[in-house]
Amino acid sequence: MAEDAILGYLATHAEIPDSEQFATQHSLHHNEVVNVIKSLHGFRYIDAHDIKRETWVLTDEGKKYAADGSPEVQLFLALPPQGSISKDELQKKLDPSVFKIGCSQAGKNKWVEMGKQVSRKVQHVEDKVKDLLIRVQSGQAIGKDDINSLKARKLIVAQTWKGYSVRKGPNYAPKRKKVATDLTRENLQRGDWKELEFKEYNFNAKGPPAESGHLHPLLKVKQQLKNIFLQLGFEEMPTNNFVESSFWNFDALFQPQQHPARDSHDTFFLEAPSTTRELPEDYVELVKHVHESGGYGSRGYMYDWKREEANKNLLRTHTTAVSTRMLYALAKQPFSPKRYFSIDRVFRNESVDRTHLAEFHQIEGLVCDRGLTLGDLIGVLNDFFSRLGMSKLRFKPAYNPYTEPSMEIFSYHEGLKKWVEIGNSGMFRPEMLLPMGFPEDVRVIAWGLSLERPTMILYGIDNIRDLFGHKVDLSLIKRNPICRLGIN
Ligand code: PHE
């Protein structure tokens, strides 16, 4: 339709000066005309030039007044022709914004007497504002002063109208030639390929985007951290069990059974299977004993240790449960020093907010050797974190049931210009290590941190729900850059 009209018109006219006028004259939609112009221009059937016009359109407020009348006139009409009405009563009759604006404009126009009582000062008023708005709405021109006053009241805004002027192009023809896009078997059999005009290849066209899998930011950061641990000579621990018994998650770590973390408000316990099938019985006895009455220079917690509590299955609350199993296995063998790490998922019964989810990932490292000290821990932490690009560290004394001493780790964040907490660490207690059977001089230094925290900092994400879980925008995963830790 539009294409025939444009090409046909140009057969007898030199120019279409204005695409919109053309559209109106031919009862076409301007949008359609514009699309056809763009396409014909692309094939050089026509030459199109942009034209722009400033026009005025009504704002939402302007549209309301064009329909209902200006607030000043609405207010005027709400007043009794004779006598007066109290301001409160008048206010009740009108919309709050109409009342407010109406008072000020009608006052300015000297239409009304304002006081505790309000009354008319003139007999009749004309709604000039409404008339002007209706004229703008229907595309009629209005004076400069009127434009300025409507603009000042935010009843109209400027809008740039875009259209085209059009002339014949170098490939002009009154009808577009159908070009073939494919050479078919029929073309060859009939021999009509000799007459056919073929569409040219467009070497600038983009091909369909290549679809492929994408790594989630957490996986990228995890891989980098793995590399760092491997460079430092750490072995990865097997973390492929989300379900753990309370025994390995808490008891073996010398975490007392009445500790608040063992409450169902903090930990997810399993309904089925609700208890573990087996635990190493002789070791369980030693753990029970150290909780109840200590040993190895400790007084223990002096309470009645319950096997049923230790049997309860849960979703592991920290990867330290994995470290504990590994240390127990290590203690069974003739002693040799070890460095272990793990990075995997843990679960806590937390209320979800911008920085907390009920499941997240922990990074954990430990070093086990004879005669290690707190100095070794600080040294290893400096070594590890400087490879993540965090070389300014500070430590603050902390408490964990299974480590003594314990330290929270802080790093100076250059972007935020403050110290942020990045992890937790400590030396495992003798009450944990000695029942496992380690020689007395063996010490284990360990630390843990979340994978989400550094990932959010690295990728500039401030709401954890944008990073992980069902609300994540897939394009975040498709487009996020590679991760190079420690390199700015
Ligand atoms: N398990 C601790 C936590 O959940 C981290 C930690 C690991 C602390 C090892 C000390 C030693 O935060």
XYZ file of C-alpha atoms and ligand atoms in Angstrom:
500
model
C 0.000 0.000 0.000
C 2.393 2.644 1.248
C 5.117 1.387 -1.057
C 2.932 1.643 -4.169
C 1.814 5.087 -3.067
C 5.348 6.404 -2.581
C 6.868 4.930 -5.732
C 3.778 5.870 -7.757
C 3.815 9.448 -6.486
C 7.498 9.883 -7.331
C 6.815 8.716 -10.926
C 5.059 12.026 -11.523
C 6.454 14.278 -8.763
C 10.007 15.319 -7.987
C 9.630 15.180 -4.232
C 7.577 14.175 -1.244
C 8.454 17.123 0.998
C 7.003 15.764 4.226
C 6.283 12.137 5.024
C 3.604 12.975 7.547
C 1.595 15.190 5.226
C 1.972 12.491 2.619
C 0.653 9.885 5.048
C -2.374 12.026 5.925
C -3.142 12.782 2.281
C -3.070 9.098 1.431
C -4.841 7.935 4.615
C -1.839 5.919 5.734
C -0.218 5.575 9.126
C 2.935 7.647 9.361
C 4.731 4.705 10.996
C 4.031 2.494 8.029
C 5.192 5.175 5.591
C 8.411 5.614 7.591
C 9.135 1.875 7.547
C 8.648 1.685 3.795
C 10.818 4.770 3.265
C 13.631 3.168 5.277
C 13.425 -0.036 3.276
C 13.235 1.690 -0.139
C 16.103 3.957 0.907
C 18.165 0.897 1.785
C 17.765 -0.428 -1.750
C 18.400 3.056 -3.192
C 14.981 3.236 -4.853
C 14.634 6.558 -3.138
C 16.786 9.085 -1.303
C 15.349 10.053 2.055
C 16.386 12.994 4.227
C 15.542 13.496 7.879
C 13.309 16.342 8.845
C 12.620 17.346 12.407
C 9.970 19.555 13.966
C 9.468 20.753 17.491
C 5.895 20.234 18.567
C 4.103 20.575 21.859
C 2.226 17.795 23.569
C 0.134 17.803 26.734
C 1.484 16.295 29.919
C -0.807 14.015 31.943
C -1.776 17.018 34.033
C -2.418 19.051 30.854
C -4.641 16.281 29.482
C -6.659 16.262 32.696
C -7.303 20.015 32.504
C -8.144 19.821 28.803
C -10.872 17.376 29.743
C -12.090 18.695 33.141
C -11.199 22.381 32.989
C -8.367 24.232 34.703
C -8.175 24.031 38.517
C -8.795 27.783 38.870
C -12.057 27.490 36.919
C -13.062 24.330 38.782
C -12.478 26.220 42.012
C -14.400 29.269 40.775
C -17.355 27.118 39.782
C -17.373 25.455 43.183
C -18.062 28.834 44.811
C -21.636 30.007 45.274
C -22.599 32.809 42.787
C -23.555 35.003 45.755
C -22.241 35.014 49.289
C -19.324 32.919 50.458
C -18.258 29.475 51.593
C -15.743 28.499 54.274
C -12.330 27.460 53.099
C -12.683 24.055 54.787
C -15.960 23.347 53.080
C -14.556 24.386 49.726
C -11.582 22.083 50.238
C -13.931 19.150 50.801
C -15.619 19.772 47.458
C -12.401 19.571 45.420
C -9.571 17.225 44.683
C -6.572 18.219 46.925
C -4.323 19.198 44.004
C -7.147 21.060 42.225
C -7.849 22.949 45.453
C -4.206 23.908 45.983
C -3.443 24.977 42.432
C -6.919 26.490 41.982
C -6.496 28.728 45.064
C -3.214 30.127 43.901
C -4.191 30.653 40.236
C -7.648 32.053 40.957
C -6.075 34.375 43.529
C -3.482 35.542 41.010
C -6.255 36.192 38.469
C -8.145 38.235 41.109
C -11.210 36.054 40.550
C -11.797 35.264 44.205
C -11.505 36.769 47.654
C -9.504 34.413 49.839
C -9.731 34.330 53.598
C -11.348 32.067 56.145
C -14.369 32.554 53.876
C -14.006 32.412 50.096
C -16.197 34.318 47.639
C -16.352 35.310 43.967
C -14.981 38.725 42.981
C -16.165 38.593 39.375
C -19.354 37.415 37.683
C -17.933 35.244 34.925
C -14.635 33.676 34.042
C -13.346 32.103 30.866
C -11.269 28.954 30.882
C -8.444 30.213 28.700
C -6.084 27.499 29.905
C -8.470 24.746 28.896
C -9.040 26.358 25.470
C -5.310 26.688 24.852
C -4.703 23.077 25.869
C -7.395 21.864 23.505
C -5.831 23.848 20.681
C -2.383 22.370 21.381
C -3.941 18.937 21.537
C -5.465 19.306 18.095
C -2.195 20.533 16.596
C -3.126 24.202 16.221
C -0.535 26.910 16.741
C -0.730 29.194 19.787
C 1.186 32.331 20.752
C 4.631 32.392 22.283
C 3.504 33.856 25.607
C 0.787 31.224 25.924
C 3.323 28.489 25.199
C 5.608 29.852 27.893
C 2.904 30.056 30.508
C 1.648 26.501 29.803
C 5.223 25.260 29.835
C 5.911 26.990 33.174
C 2.873 25.212 34.641
C 4.211 21.891 33.230
C 1.022 21.368 31.241
C 2.856 20.928 27.933
C 6.276 19.604 26.936
C 8.287 19.877 23.741
C 8.467 16.804 21.578
C 10.652 16.380 18.547
C 8.792 14.983 15.623
C 10.878 13.093 13.055
C 9.944 12.413 9.485
C 11.439 12.383 6.006
C 11.528 14.216 2.742
C 11.906 11.861 -0.199
C 13.175 11.988 -3.795
C 13.947 9.381 -6.432
C 17.075 7.353 -5.803
C 19.592 5.922 -8.294
C 17.714 2.613 -8.480
C 14.288 4.209 -8.734
C 11.567 2.163 -10.443
C 7.808 2.623 -10.156
C 7.598 -0.920 -8.795
C 10.072 -2.850 -6.680
C 11.585 -5.738 -8.569
C 11.224 -9.110 -6.908
C 14.711 -10.455 -6.509
C 15.422 -14.125 -5.974
C 17.118 -15.080 -2.760
C 17.749 -18.687 -3.643
C 18.731 -20.672 -6.699
C 16.318 -23.605 -6.704
C 16.238 -26.924 -8.499
C 13.156 -25.640 -10.380
C 15.077 -22.552 -11.565
C 17.693 -24.860 -13.033
C 15.209 -27.254 -14.645
C 13.132 -24.466 -16.166
C 16.236 -22.507 -17.152
C 14.691 -19.282 -15.785
C 17.798 -18.652 -13.696
C 19.197 -16.890 -16.783
C 16.621 -14.084 -16.468
C 16.369 -13.979 -12.681
C 17.809 -11.095 -10.735
C 19.414 -12.329 -7.543
C 19.550 -10.510 -4.263
C 23.043 -9.423 -3.431
C 24.833 -10.894 -0.490
C 24.897 -8.642 2.541
C 28.278 -9.274 4.019
C 27.590 -6.761 6.779
C 24.625 -8.654 8.162
C 25.253 -10.168 11.531
C 24.719 -13.900 11.737
C 22.491 -15.375 14.411
C 24.210 -15.128 17.797
C 26.132 -18.282 18.618
C 24.494 -19.905 21.627
C 26.702 -21.634 24.137
C 26.883 -22.435 27.782
C 28.101 -19.785 30.206
C 29.805 -20.011 33.543
C 28.116 -18.383 36.498
C 30.283 -15.734 38.217
C 30.473 -17.940 41.309
C 31.989 -20.723 39.219
C 34.553 -18.364 37.704
C 35.665 -17.033 41.073
C 35.656 -20.568 42.471
C 38.001 -21.735 39.705
C 40.391 -18.864 40.397
C 40.406 -19.678 44.110
C 41.021 -23.320 43.347
C 44.050 -22.301 41.278
C 45.411 -20.246 44.155
C 45.034 -23.126 46.606
C 46.682 -25.500 44.131
C 49.567 -23.065 43.585
C 50.049 -23.028 47.352
C 50.204 -26.832 47.452
C 46.741 -27.522 48.897
C 44.763 -30.681 48.084
C 41.025 -30.510 47.504
C 38.760 -32.301 49.980
C 35.718 -34.251 48.739
C 32.646 -32.140 49.522
C 29.995 -34.186 47.747
C 27.676 -34.677 50.728
C 25.265 -31.906 51.628
C 23.638 -34.130 54.237
C 25.745 -34.613 57.322
C 25.165 -35.924 60.812
C 25.165 -33.555 63.766
C 28.102 -35.586 65.011
C 30.439 -34.586 62.192
C 28.989 -31.116 61.798
C 29.080 -30.218 65.532
C 30.043 -32.827 68.136
C 33.389 -33.835 66.669
C 34.183 -30.110 66.541
C 33.684 -29.823 70.307
C 30.547 -27.765 69.738
C 28.306 -28.388 72.776
C 24.865 -29.890 72.168
C 23.040 -26.917 73.679
C 24.853 -24.438 71.417
C 22.321 -22.055 69.741
C 23.624 -22.907 66.242
C 22.274 -26.420 66.810
C 18.748 -25.093 67.155
C 16.316 -25.678 64.275
C 16.056 -21.896 63.943
C 19.615 -21.892 62.665
C 20.063 -25.323 61.136
C 17.972 -27.378 58.689
C 17.405 -30.824 60.156
C 16.297 -33.699 57.926
C 12.917 -35.362 58.352
C 13.853 -38.451 56.384
C 16.238 -40.041 57.023
C 16.247 -38.173 60.295
C 19.247 -39.929 61.790
C 22.601 -41.200 60.623
C 23.145 -44.942 60.158
C 26.635 -45.254 61.473
C 29.321 -43.448 63.383
C 32.765 -44.742 64.425
C 31.815 -46.051 67.853
C 35.174 -45.868 69.618
C 35.705 -42.305 68.430
C 32.142 -41.366 69.448
C 33.027 -42.539 72.981
C 36.082 -40.281 73.063
C 34.082 -37.300 71.790
C 31.353 -37.937 74.370
C 33.986 -38.061 77.065
C 35.696 -34.840 76.064
C 32.341 -33.005 76.005
C 31.284 -34.383 79.370
C 34.441 -34.288 81.390
C 37.260 -33.049 79.170
C 40.729 -34.516 79.314
C 43.940 -33.377 77.570
C 44.134 -30.539 80.088
C 40.494 -29.482 79.500
C 37.527 -29.580 81.895
C 35.072 -30.223 79.079
C 31.586 -28.752 79.191
C 30.367 -30.868 82.108
C 26.933 -31.807 80.768
C 25.152 -35.026 79.824
C 26.125 -35.729 76.190
C 23.289 -37.356 74.248
C 23.863 -39.791 71.427
C 20.409 -39.030 69.891
C 21.431 -35.415 69.421
C 24.597 -36.460 67.605
C 22.679 -38.862 65.347
C 20.392 -36.164 63.891
C 20.878 -35.577 60.193
C 21.135 -32.026 58.901
C 22.201 -30.005 55.881
C 25.789 -29.153 56.702
C 26.095 -25.643 58.112
C 29.772 -25.263 57.304
C 32.427 -27.073 55.273
C 34.365 -27.480 58.504
C 32.314 -30.706 58.800
C 34.249 -31.953 55.768
C 37.554 -30.790 57.237
C 36.739 -32.696 60.417
C 36.111 -35.951 58.576
C 39.365 -35.484 56.661
C 41.361 -34.768 59.806
C 39.865 -37.827 61.494
C 40.962 -39.997 58.530
C 44.393 -38.362 58.541
C 44.859 -39.013 62.248
C 44.331 -42.705 61.624
C 47.505 -42.865 59.540
C 51.153 -42.373 60.466
C 51.437 -38.602 60.707
C 52.357 -36.535 57.665
C 51.723 -32.795 57.237
C 48.846 -31.762 54.950
C 47.266 -28.753 53.346
C 43.624 -29.161 52.437
C 40.992 -26.904 50.917
C 37.360 -27.081 49.877
C 34.868 -24.797 48.157
C 31.258 -25.903 48.294
C 27.741 -25.269 49.412
C 26.473 -24.955 52.985
C 23.008 -24.292 54.421
C 21.702 -22.148 57.244
C 18.166 -21.464 58.352
C 18.456 -17.701 57.924
C 15.958 -15.067 56.949
C 16.846 -14.019 53.452
C 17.888 -10.413 52.782
C 20.234 -8.394 50.533
C 23.326 -10.128 51.895
C 22.036 -13.445 53.225
C 20.624 -16.561 51.607
C 19.699 -19.850 53.242
C 22.359 -21.527 51.130
C 25.762 -20.191 50.149
C 29.260 -21.384 49.410
C 32.176 -21.612 51.772
C 35.834 -21.551 50.978
C 37.892 -23.324 53.580
C 41.589 -23.952 53.945
C 43.579 -25.780 56.588
C 47.172 -26.640 57.309
C 48.079 -29.512 59.583
C 51.640 -29.855 60.876
C 53.731 -30.217 63.986
C 54.342 -27.089 66.050
C 52.311 -24.579 64.017
C 51.609 -21.249 65.725
C 49.256 -18.314 65.358
C 52.113 -16.633 63.476
C 51.908 -19.388 60.869
C 48.167 -18.783 60.525
C 48.696 -15.041 60.018
C 51.434 -15.789 57.502
C 49.323 -18.240 55.503
C 46.372 -15.828 55.518
C 48.556 -12.989 54.228
C 49.908 -15.262 51.537
C 46.466 -16.491 50.520
C 44.608 -13.180 50.561
C 47.356 -11.217 48.819
C 46.827 -13.545 45.874
C 43.187 -12.414 45.851
C 44.402 -8.822 45.648
C 43.875 -8.139 49.363
C 47.230 -7.404 50.890
C 46.142 -5.143 53.768
C 44.744 -7.447 56.445
C 43.784 -6.933 60.060
C 42.735 -9.496 62.626
C 40.300 -9.268 65.476
C 39.978 -11.811 68.308
C 36.838 -13.896 67.877
C 35.169 -17.001 69.229
C 34.423 -20.379 67.651
C 33.654 -23.445 69.762
C 36.291 -25.425 67.816
C 39.167 -22.948 67.547
C 41.314 -21.207 70.136
C 42.584 -18.642 69.482
C 40.136 -17.475 66.803
C 40.443 -14.443 64.577
C 38.077 -12.574 62.305
C 39.841 -11.394 59.167
C 39.335 -7.869 57.834
C 40.616 -6.438 54.580
C 40.873 -2.782 53.616
C 38.536 -2.183 50.686
C 39.999 0.554 48.492
C 36.668 1.179 46.744
C 34.564 1.399 49.886
C 37.425 3.074 51.800
C 36.819 0.961 54.863
C 37.756 -2.294 56.551
C 35.386 -5.112 55.620
C 35.109 -8.483 57.298
C 36.166 -11.183 54.869
C 36.576 -14.345 56.893
C 36.996 -16.270 60.088
C 39.936 -18.359 61.239
C 41.637 -20.068 64.122
C 43.641 -22.971 65.489
C 41.601 -26.116 66.097
C 41.317 -26.922 69.778
C 43.115 -29.870 71.370
C 39.665 -31.076 72.526
C 38.927 -31.588 68.830
C 42.274 -32.902 67.577
C 43.435 -35.178 70.372
C 40.390 -37.508 70.484
C 41.017 -38.087 66.774
C 44.377 -39.505 67.717
C 46.820 -36.861 66.457
C 50.229 -36.676 68.153
C 50.233 -33.992 70.855
C 52.413 -31.503 69.004
C 50.291 -31.499 65.846
C 48.471 -28.211 65.284
C 45.856 -27.370 62.679
C 45.368 -23.814 61.483
C 42.262 -23.121 59.417
C 40.133 -20.391 57.913
C 36.841 -20.023 56.157
C 35.066 -17.398 54.081
C 32.081 -17.161 51.794
C 32.469 -17.365 48.048
C 29.583 -14.942 47.546
C 31.196 -12.013 49.356
C 34.290 -11.659 47.119
C 32.211 -12.469 44.013
C 29.743 -9.685 44.797
C 32.613 -7.249 45.365
C 34.389 -8.321 42.161
C 31.276 -8.144 40.005
C 29.778 -5.054 41.649
C 26.593 -6.835 42.737
C 25.009 -5.466 45.902
C 22.036 -7.785 46.316
C 22.881 -11.449 46.769
C 19.547 -12.418 45.183
C 20.816 -10.928 41.913
C 23.736 -13.355 42.067
C 22.212 -16.623 43.195
C 18.760 -18.184 43.241
C 15.611 -18.115 41.157
C 15.573 -14.342 40.644
C 18.894 -14.216 38.796
C 18.717 -12.561 35.398
C 20.132 -15.024 32.867
C 21.773 -12.227 30.899
C 23.980 -11.584 33.949
C 25.334 -15.078 33.478
C 25.696 -14.714 29.720
C 27.521 -11.393 29.829
C 29.708 -11.339 32.917
C 33.430 -10.984 32.248
C 36.163 -13.442 33.124
C 37.603 -13.302 36.613
C 41.277 -12.555 37.220
C 41.908 -12.344 40.936
C 44.564 -10.019 42.261
C 44.934 -8.180 38.973
C 43.327 -4.760 38.645
N 33.401 -22.760 60.058
C 33.607 -21.359 60.212
C 32.351 -20.621 59.765
O 31.400 -21.243 59.454
C 34.785 -20.865 59.460
C 36.063 -21.363 60.075
C 36.712 -22.373 59.459
C 36.551 -20.793 61.212
C 37.890 -22.862 60.007
C 37.732 -21.244 61.752
C 38.386 -22.292 61.152
O 32.320 -19.433 59.690
